[in-house]
Coordinates of C-alpha atoms and ligand atoms in Angstrom, one line a residue:
X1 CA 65.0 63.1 102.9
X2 CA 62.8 64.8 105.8
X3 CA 60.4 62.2 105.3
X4 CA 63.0 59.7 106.3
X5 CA 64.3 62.0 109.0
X6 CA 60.1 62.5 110.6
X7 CA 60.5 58.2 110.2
X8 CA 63.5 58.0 112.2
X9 CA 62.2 60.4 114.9
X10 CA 59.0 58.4 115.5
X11 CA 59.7 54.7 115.0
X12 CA 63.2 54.8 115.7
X13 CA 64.1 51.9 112.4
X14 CA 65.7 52.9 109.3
X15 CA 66.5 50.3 106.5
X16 CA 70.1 50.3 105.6
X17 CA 69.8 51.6 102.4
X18 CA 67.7 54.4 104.1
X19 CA 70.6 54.9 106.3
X20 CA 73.0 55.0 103.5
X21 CA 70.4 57.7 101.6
X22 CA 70.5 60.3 104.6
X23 CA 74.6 59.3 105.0
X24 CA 75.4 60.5 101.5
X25 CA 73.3 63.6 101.0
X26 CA 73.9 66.6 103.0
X27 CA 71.0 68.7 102.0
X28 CA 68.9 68.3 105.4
X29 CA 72.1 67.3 107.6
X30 CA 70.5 70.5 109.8
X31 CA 67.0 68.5 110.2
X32 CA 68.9 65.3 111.1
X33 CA 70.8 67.2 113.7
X34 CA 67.4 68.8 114.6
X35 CA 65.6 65.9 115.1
X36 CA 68.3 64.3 116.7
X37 CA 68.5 67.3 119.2
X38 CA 64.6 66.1 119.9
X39 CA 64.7 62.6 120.4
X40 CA 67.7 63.3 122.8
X41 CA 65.6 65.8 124.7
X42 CA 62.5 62.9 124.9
X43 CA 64.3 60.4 125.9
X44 CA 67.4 61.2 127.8
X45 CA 66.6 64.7 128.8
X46 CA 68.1 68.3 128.9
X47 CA 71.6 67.1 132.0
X48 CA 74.3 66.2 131.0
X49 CA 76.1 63.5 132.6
X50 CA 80.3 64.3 133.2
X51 CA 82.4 61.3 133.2
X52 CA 86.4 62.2 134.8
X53 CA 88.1 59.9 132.4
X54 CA 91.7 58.9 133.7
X55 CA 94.5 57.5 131.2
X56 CA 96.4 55.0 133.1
X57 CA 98.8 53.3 130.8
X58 CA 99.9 54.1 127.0
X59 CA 101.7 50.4 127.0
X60 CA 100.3 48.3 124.8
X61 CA 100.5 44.8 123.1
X62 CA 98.5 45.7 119.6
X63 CA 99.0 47.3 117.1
X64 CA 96.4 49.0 115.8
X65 CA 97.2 51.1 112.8
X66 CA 95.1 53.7 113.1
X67 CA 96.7 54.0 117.0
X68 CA 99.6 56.1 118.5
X69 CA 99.9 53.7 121.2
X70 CA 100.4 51.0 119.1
X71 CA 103.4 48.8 120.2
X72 CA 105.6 49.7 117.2
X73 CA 105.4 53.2 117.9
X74 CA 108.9 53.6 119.5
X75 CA 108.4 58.1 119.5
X76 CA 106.4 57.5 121.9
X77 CA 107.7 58.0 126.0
X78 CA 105.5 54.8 127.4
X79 CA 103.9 55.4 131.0
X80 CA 101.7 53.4 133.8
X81 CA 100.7 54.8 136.7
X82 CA 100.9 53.0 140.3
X83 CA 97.8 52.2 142.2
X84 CA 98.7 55.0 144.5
X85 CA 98.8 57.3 141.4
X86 CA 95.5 56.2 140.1
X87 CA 93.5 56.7 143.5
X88 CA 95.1 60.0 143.9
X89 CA 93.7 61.0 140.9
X90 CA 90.2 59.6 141.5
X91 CA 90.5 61.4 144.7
X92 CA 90.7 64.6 142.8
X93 CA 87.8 63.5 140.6
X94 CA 85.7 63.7 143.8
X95 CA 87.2 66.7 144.7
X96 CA 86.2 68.1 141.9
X97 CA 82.6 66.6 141.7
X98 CA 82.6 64.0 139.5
X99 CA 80.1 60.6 139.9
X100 CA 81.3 58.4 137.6
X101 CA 85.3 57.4 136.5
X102 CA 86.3 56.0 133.2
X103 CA 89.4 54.3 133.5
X104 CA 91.0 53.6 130.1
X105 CA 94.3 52.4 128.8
X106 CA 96.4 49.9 126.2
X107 CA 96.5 46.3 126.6
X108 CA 99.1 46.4 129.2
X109 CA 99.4 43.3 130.6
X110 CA 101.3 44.4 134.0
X111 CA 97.3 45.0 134.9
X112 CA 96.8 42.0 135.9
X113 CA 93.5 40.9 137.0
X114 CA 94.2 41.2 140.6
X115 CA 95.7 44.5 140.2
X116 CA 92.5 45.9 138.2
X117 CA 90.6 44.0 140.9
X118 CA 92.7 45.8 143.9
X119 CA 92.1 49.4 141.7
X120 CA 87.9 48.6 140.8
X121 CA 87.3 48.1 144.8
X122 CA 89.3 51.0 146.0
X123 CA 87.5 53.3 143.4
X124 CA 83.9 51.3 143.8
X125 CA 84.9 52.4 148.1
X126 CA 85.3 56.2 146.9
X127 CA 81.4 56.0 146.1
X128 CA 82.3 56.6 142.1
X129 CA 80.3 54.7 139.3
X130 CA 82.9 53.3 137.6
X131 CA 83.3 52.5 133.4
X132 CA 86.8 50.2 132.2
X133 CA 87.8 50.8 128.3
X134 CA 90.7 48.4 128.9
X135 CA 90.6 46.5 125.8
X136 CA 89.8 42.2 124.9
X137 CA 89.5 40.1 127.6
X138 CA 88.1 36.7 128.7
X139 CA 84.8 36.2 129.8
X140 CA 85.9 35.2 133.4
X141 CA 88.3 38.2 133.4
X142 CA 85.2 40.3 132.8
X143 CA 82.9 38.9 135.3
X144 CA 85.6 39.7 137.7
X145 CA 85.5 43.1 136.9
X146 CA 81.8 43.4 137.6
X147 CA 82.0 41.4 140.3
X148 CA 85.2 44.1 142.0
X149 CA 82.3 46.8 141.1
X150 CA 82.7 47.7 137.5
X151 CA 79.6 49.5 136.1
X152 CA 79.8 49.5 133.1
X153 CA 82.8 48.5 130.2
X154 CA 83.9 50.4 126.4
X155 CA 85.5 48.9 123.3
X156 CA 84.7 49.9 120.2
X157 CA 84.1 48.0 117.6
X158 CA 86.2 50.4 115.1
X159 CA 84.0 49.4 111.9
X160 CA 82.2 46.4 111.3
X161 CA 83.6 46.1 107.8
X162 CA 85.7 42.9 108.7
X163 CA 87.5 43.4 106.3
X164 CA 89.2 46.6 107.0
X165 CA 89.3 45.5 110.5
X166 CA 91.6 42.9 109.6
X167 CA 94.0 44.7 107.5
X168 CA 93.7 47.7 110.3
X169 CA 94.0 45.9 113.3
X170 CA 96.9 42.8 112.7
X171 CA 97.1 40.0 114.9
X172 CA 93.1 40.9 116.2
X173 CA 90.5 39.2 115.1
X174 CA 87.0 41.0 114.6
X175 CA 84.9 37.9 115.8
X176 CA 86.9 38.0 118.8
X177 CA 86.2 41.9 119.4
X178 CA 82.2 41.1 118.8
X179 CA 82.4 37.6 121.5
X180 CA 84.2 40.3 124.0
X181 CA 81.0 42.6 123.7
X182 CA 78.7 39.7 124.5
X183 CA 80.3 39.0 127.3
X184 CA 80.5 42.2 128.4
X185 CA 76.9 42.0 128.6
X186 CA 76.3 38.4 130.1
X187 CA 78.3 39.7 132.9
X188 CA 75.7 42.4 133.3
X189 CA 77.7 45.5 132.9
X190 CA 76.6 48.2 130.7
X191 CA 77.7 48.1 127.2
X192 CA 79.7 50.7 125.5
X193 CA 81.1 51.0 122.1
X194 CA 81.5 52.7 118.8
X195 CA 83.5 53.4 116.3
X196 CA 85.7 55.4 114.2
X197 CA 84.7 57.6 110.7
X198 CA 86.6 58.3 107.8
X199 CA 89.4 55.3 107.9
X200 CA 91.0 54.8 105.0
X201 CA 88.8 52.6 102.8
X202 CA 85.8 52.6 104.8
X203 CA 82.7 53.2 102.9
X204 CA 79.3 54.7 103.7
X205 CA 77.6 52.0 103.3
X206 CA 79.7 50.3 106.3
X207 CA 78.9 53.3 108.6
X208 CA 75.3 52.3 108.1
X209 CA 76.1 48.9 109.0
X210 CA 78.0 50.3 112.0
X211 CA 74.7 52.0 113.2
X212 CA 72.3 48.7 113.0
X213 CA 75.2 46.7 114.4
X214 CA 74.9 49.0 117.5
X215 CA 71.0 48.1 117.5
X216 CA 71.4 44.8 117.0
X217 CA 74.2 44.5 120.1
X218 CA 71.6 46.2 121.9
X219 CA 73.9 48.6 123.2
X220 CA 73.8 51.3 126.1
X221 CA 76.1 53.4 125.2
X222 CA 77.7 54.4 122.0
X223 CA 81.3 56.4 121.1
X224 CA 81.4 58.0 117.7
X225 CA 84.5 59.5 116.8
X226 CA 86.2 60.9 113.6
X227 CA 89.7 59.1 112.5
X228 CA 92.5 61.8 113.0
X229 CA 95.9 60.2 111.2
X230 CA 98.7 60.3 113.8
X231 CA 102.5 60.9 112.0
X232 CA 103.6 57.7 114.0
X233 CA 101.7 55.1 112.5
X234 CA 101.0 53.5 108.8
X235 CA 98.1 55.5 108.3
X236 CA 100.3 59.0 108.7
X237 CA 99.3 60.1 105.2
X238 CA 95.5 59.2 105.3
X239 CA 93.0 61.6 105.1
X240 CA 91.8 63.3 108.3
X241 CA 88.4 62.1 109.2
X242 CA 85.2 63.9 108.6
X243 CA 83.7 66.2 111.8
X244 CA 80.4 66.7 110.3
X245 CA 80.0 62.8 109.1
X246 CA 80.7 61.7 112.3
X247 CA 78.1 63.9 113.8
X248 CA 76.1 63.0 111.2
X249 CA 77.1 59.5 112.2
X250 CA 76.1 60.0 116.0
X251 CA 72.7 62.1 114.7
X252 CA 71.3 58.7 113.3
X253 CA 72.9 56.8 115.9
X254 CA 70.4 59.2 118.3
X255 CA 67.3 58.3 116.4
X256 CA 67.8 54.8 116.1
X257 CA 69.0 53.8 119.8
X258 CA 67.1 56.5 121.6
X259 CA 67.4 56.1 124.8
X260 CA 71.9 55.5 125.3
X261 CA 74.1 57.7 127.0
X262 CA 76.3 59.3 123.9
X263 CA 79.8 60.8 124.4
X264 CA 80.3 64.0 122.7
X265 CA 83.9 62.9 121.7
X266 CA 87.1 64.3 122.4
X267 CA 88.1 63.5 118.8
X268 CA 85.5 66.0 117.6
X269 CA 86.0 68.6 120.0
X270 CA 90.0 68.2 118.3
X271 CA 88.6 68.5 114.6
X272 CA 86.6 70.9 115.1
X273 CA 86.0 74.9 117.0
X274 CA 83.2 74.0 119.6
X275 CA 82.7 70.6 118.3
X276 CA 81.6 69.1 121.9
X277 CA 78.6 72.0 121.8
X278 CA 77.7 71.2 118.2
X279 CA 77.6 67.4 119.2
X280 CA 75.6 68.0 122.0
X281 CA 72.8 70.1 120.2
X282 CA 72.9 67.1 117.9
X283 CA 72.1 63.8 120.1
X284 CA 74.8 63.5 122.8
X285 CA 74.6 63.7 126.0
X286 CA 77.9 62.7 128.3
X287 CA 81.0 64.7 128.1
X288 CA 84.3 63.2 129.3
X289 CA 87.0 65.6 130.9
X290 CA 90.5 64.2 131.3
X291 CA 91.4 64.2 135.0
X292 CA 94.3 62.4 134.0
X293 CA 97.5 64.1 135.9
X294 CA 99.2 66.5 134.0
X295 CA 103.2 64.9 133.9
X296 CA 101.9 62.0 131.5
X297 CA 98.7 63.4 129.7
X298 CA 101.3 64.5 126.5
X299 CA 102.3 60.6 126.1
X300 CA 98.7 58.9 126.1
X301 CA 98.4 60.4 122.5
X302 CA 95.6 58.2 120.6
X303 CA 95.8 60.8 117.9
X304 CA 98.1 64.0 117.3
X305 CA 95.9 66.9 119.5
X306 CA 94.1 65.4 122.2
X307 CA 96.3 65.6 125.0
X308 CA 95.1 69.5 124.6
X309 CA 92.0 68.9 124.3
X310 CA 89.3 68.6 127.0
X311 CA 91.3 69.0 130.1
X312 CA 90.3 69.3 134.0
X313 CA 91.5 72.1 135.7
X314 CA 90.3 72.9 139.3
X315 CA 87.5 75.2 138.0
X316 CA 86.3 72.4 135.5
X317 CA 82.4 71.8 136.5
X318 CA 82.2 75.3 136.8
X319 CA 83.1 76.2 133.7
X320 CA 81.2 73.6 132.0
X321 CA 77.8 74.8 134.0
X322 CA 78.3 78.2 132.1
X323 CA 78.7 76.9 128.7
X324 CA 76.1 74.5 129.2
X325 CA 73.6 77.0 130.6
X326 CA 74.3 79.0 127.4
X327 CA 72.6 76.5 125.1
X328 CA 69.6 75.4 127.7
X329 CA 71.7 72.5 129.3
X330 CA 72.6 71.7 133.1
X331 CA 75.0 68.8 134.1
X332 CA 73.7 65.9 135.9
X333 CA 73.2 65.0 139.6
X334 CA 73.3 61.5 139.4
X335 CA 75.5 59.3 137.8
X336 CA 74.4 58.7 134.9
X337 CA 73.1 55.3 134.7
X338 CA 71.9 54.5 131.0
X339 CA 68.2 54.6 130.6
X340 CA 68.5 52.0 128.1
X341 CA 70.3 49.7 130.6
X342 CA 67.6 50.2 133.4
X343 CA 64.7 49.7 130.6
X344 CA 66.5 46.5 129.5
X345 CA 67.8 45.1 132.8
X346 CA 63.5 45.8 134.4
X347 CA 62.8 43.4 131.1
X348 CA 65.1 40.6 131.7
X349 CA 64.0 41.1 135.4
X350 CA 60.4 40.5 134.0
X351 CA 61.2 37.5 132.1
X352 CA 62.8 35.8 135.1
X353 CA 59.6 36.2 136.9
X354 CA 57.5 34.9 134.3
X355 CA 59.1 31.4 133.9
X356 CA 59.4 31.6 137.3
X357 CA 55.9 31.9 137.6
X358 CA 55.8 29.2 134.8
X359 CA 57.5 27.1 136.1
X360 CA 55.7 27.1 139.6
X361 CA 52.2 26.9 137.9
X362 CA 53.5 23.4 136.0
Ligands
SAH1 N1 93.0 50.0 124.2 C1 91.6 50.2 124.4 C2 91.2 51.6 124.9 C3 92.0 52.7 124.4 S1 91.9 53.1 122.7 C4 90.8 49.8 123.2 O1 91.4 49.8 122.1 O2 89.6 49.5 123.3 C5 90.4 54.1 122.7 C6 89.9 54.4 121.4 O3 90.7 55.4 120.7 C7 89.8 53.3 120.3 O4 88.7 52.5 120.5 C8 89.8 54.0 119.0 O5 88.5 54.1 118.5 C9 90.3 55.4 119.4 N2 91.4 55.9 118.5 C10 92.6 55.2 118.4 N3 93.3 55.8 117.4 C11 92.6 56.9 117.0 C12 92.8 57.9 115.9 N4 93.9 57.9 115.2 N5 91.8 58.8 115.7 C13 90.7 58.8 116.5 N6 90.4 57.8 117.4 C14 91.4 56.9 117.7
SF4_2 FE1 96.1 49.5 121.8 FE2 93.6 50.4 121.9 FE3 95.4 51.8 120.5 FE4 94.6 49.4 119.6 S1 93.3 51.3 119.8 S2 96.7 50.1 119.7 S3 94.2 48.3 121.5 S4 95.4 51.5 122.7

């Protein structure tokens, strides 16, 4: 097992059955987390980039079982905020010192694309970096986005057991989730996704293939979070999610796609006492605080928990600083800007020169 952990930390590859090995035996979870701690530090370094992450809508048209926001969840008090209510918020963000915004929401189609057009510009004017986790859309929707300013985009792939997708997520279609982070990326905005650990019949051997599907996407950044049954939904009675399988989840994810930006998840920090540290001194290295104002924060409830979890109050970075300091850690001055992006984006820069040059020596 640490022979496979010392392979990981220096070639970055594992085989999936390698993966699957170091998934199911928790003997040396502490060298994974270790090592992943490491390769963190060499690639990414000791800051710790803050993301103010506002919740602007809990409407939405899918429904995902796993999801308290899913449309046939009628205990739930559904909210949007105006325009006017979103830039006020932002405007705390800066206030309060954030560089980046991650707007997120359901599929509520009262965004239209010239409303998320009017919002991206007026936050792209604040000076943020801005990330969207807004859900499927077209290609042409998407290049809209980046071409308003968006940074960088989330969606999760949930699992990559197609399967389980399809029984999980009706009336979606997992292809279509896969074409939507393509384009995501042939619009030249950073990629994000992810998924979730310990759904109801997902196995270990899919979480590997979650892990090299995340290499294979070539992703920049990646989400891991632990499933956490909501009473509202089908999956009310399932068992709750794994915390230390979905660290140990992230902990390979580390080693094999070194250089990302990784979210120590809220979903963690709810599962578990100091979950957000413990993911930190295990490979991540972005922390998203919920900005999102206080009279609505209760009804954007993914799972039962979070709206308690991870708040922004006015002393926020402060606080933060402190328990970062304790474990060796300072948060970022910059925005944040995947490594991985800037490494691949130099390379595609490189290969447009090239056959340029090609093309002008024939
Ligand atoms: N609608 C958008 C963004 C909001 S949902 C989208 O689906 O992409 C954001 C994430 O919340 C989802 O990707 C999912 O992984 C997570 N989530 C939903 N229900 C959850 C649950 N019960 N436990 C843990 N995470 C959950
Ligand atoms: Fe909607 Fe996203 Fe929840 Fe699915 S996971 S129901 S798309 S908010």
């Amino acid at each position: 097992m640490k022979n496979l952990i010392y392979k990981a930390e220096q070639t970055h590859s594992l085989s999936k059955d390698e993966l699957i090995l170091l998934l199911e035996n928790d003997d040396c979870s502490e060298d994974l987390f270790q090592a992943a701690d490491r390769v963190r530090q060499k690639f990414v370094g000791d800051e710790i980039h803050l993301r103010g992450l506002i919740e602007f809508s809990n409407i939405c048209k899918n429904n995902c079982c796993y999801c308290g926001l899913r449309r046939d969840n009628s205990n739930l008090k559904r909210y949007r905020l105006s325009v006017q209510d979103i830039l006020e918020t932002a405007n705390i963000g800066k206030r309060l010192g954030f560089q980046t915004l991650v707007l997120q929401s359901g599929e509520d189609l009262h965004f239209s694309l010239a409303v998320m057009t009017e919002i991206i510009k007026a936050i792209k004017s604040l000076g943020f970096s801005l990330t969207l986790s807004v859900g499927e859309k077209s290609k042409e929707e998407y290049l809209a986005y980046r071409k308003a300013g968006a940074d960088r985009f989330l969606l999760r792939i949930e699992t990559t057991d197609k399967k389980l997708y399809q029984e999980l997520d009706p009336g979606m279609d997992w292809n279509v989730r896969k074409a939507c982070l393509d384009d995501i990326k042939s619009v030249g905005m950073e990629v994000g996704s992810g998924c979730l650990v310990g759904l109801p019949g997902q196995t270990i051997s899919s979480l590997a293939d979650d892990i090299l599907f995340f290499k294979q996407i070539d992703a920049d950044m990646i989400g891991i979070g632990p499933f956490i049954p909501h009473p509202d939904t089908p999956l009310k009675d399932a068992k709750v999610g794994s915390f230390f399988l979905a660290l140990k989840v992230m902990a390979l994810t580390r080693l094999l796609l070194p250089d990302i930006n990784i979210p120590a998840t809220t979903a963690m920090e709810t599962l578990a006492p100091n979950g957000q540290i413990k993911a930190l001194q295990a490979g991540a290295n972005v922390i998203m605080p919920n900005i999102t104002q206080k009279s609505v924060r209760q009804f954007y409830q993914l799972y039962p928990g979070k709206s308690e979890t991870n708040c922004a109050c006015e002393n926020i970075v402060n606080e933060l600083k402190q328990k970062f300091e304790a474990i060796g850690r300072r948060i970022s001055q910059n925005c944040g800007t995947s490594p991985h992006f800037i490494a691949r984006s130099l390379k595609s820069l490189e290969n447009t020169s090239t056959s340029e040059n090609k093309a002008l020596e024939n």
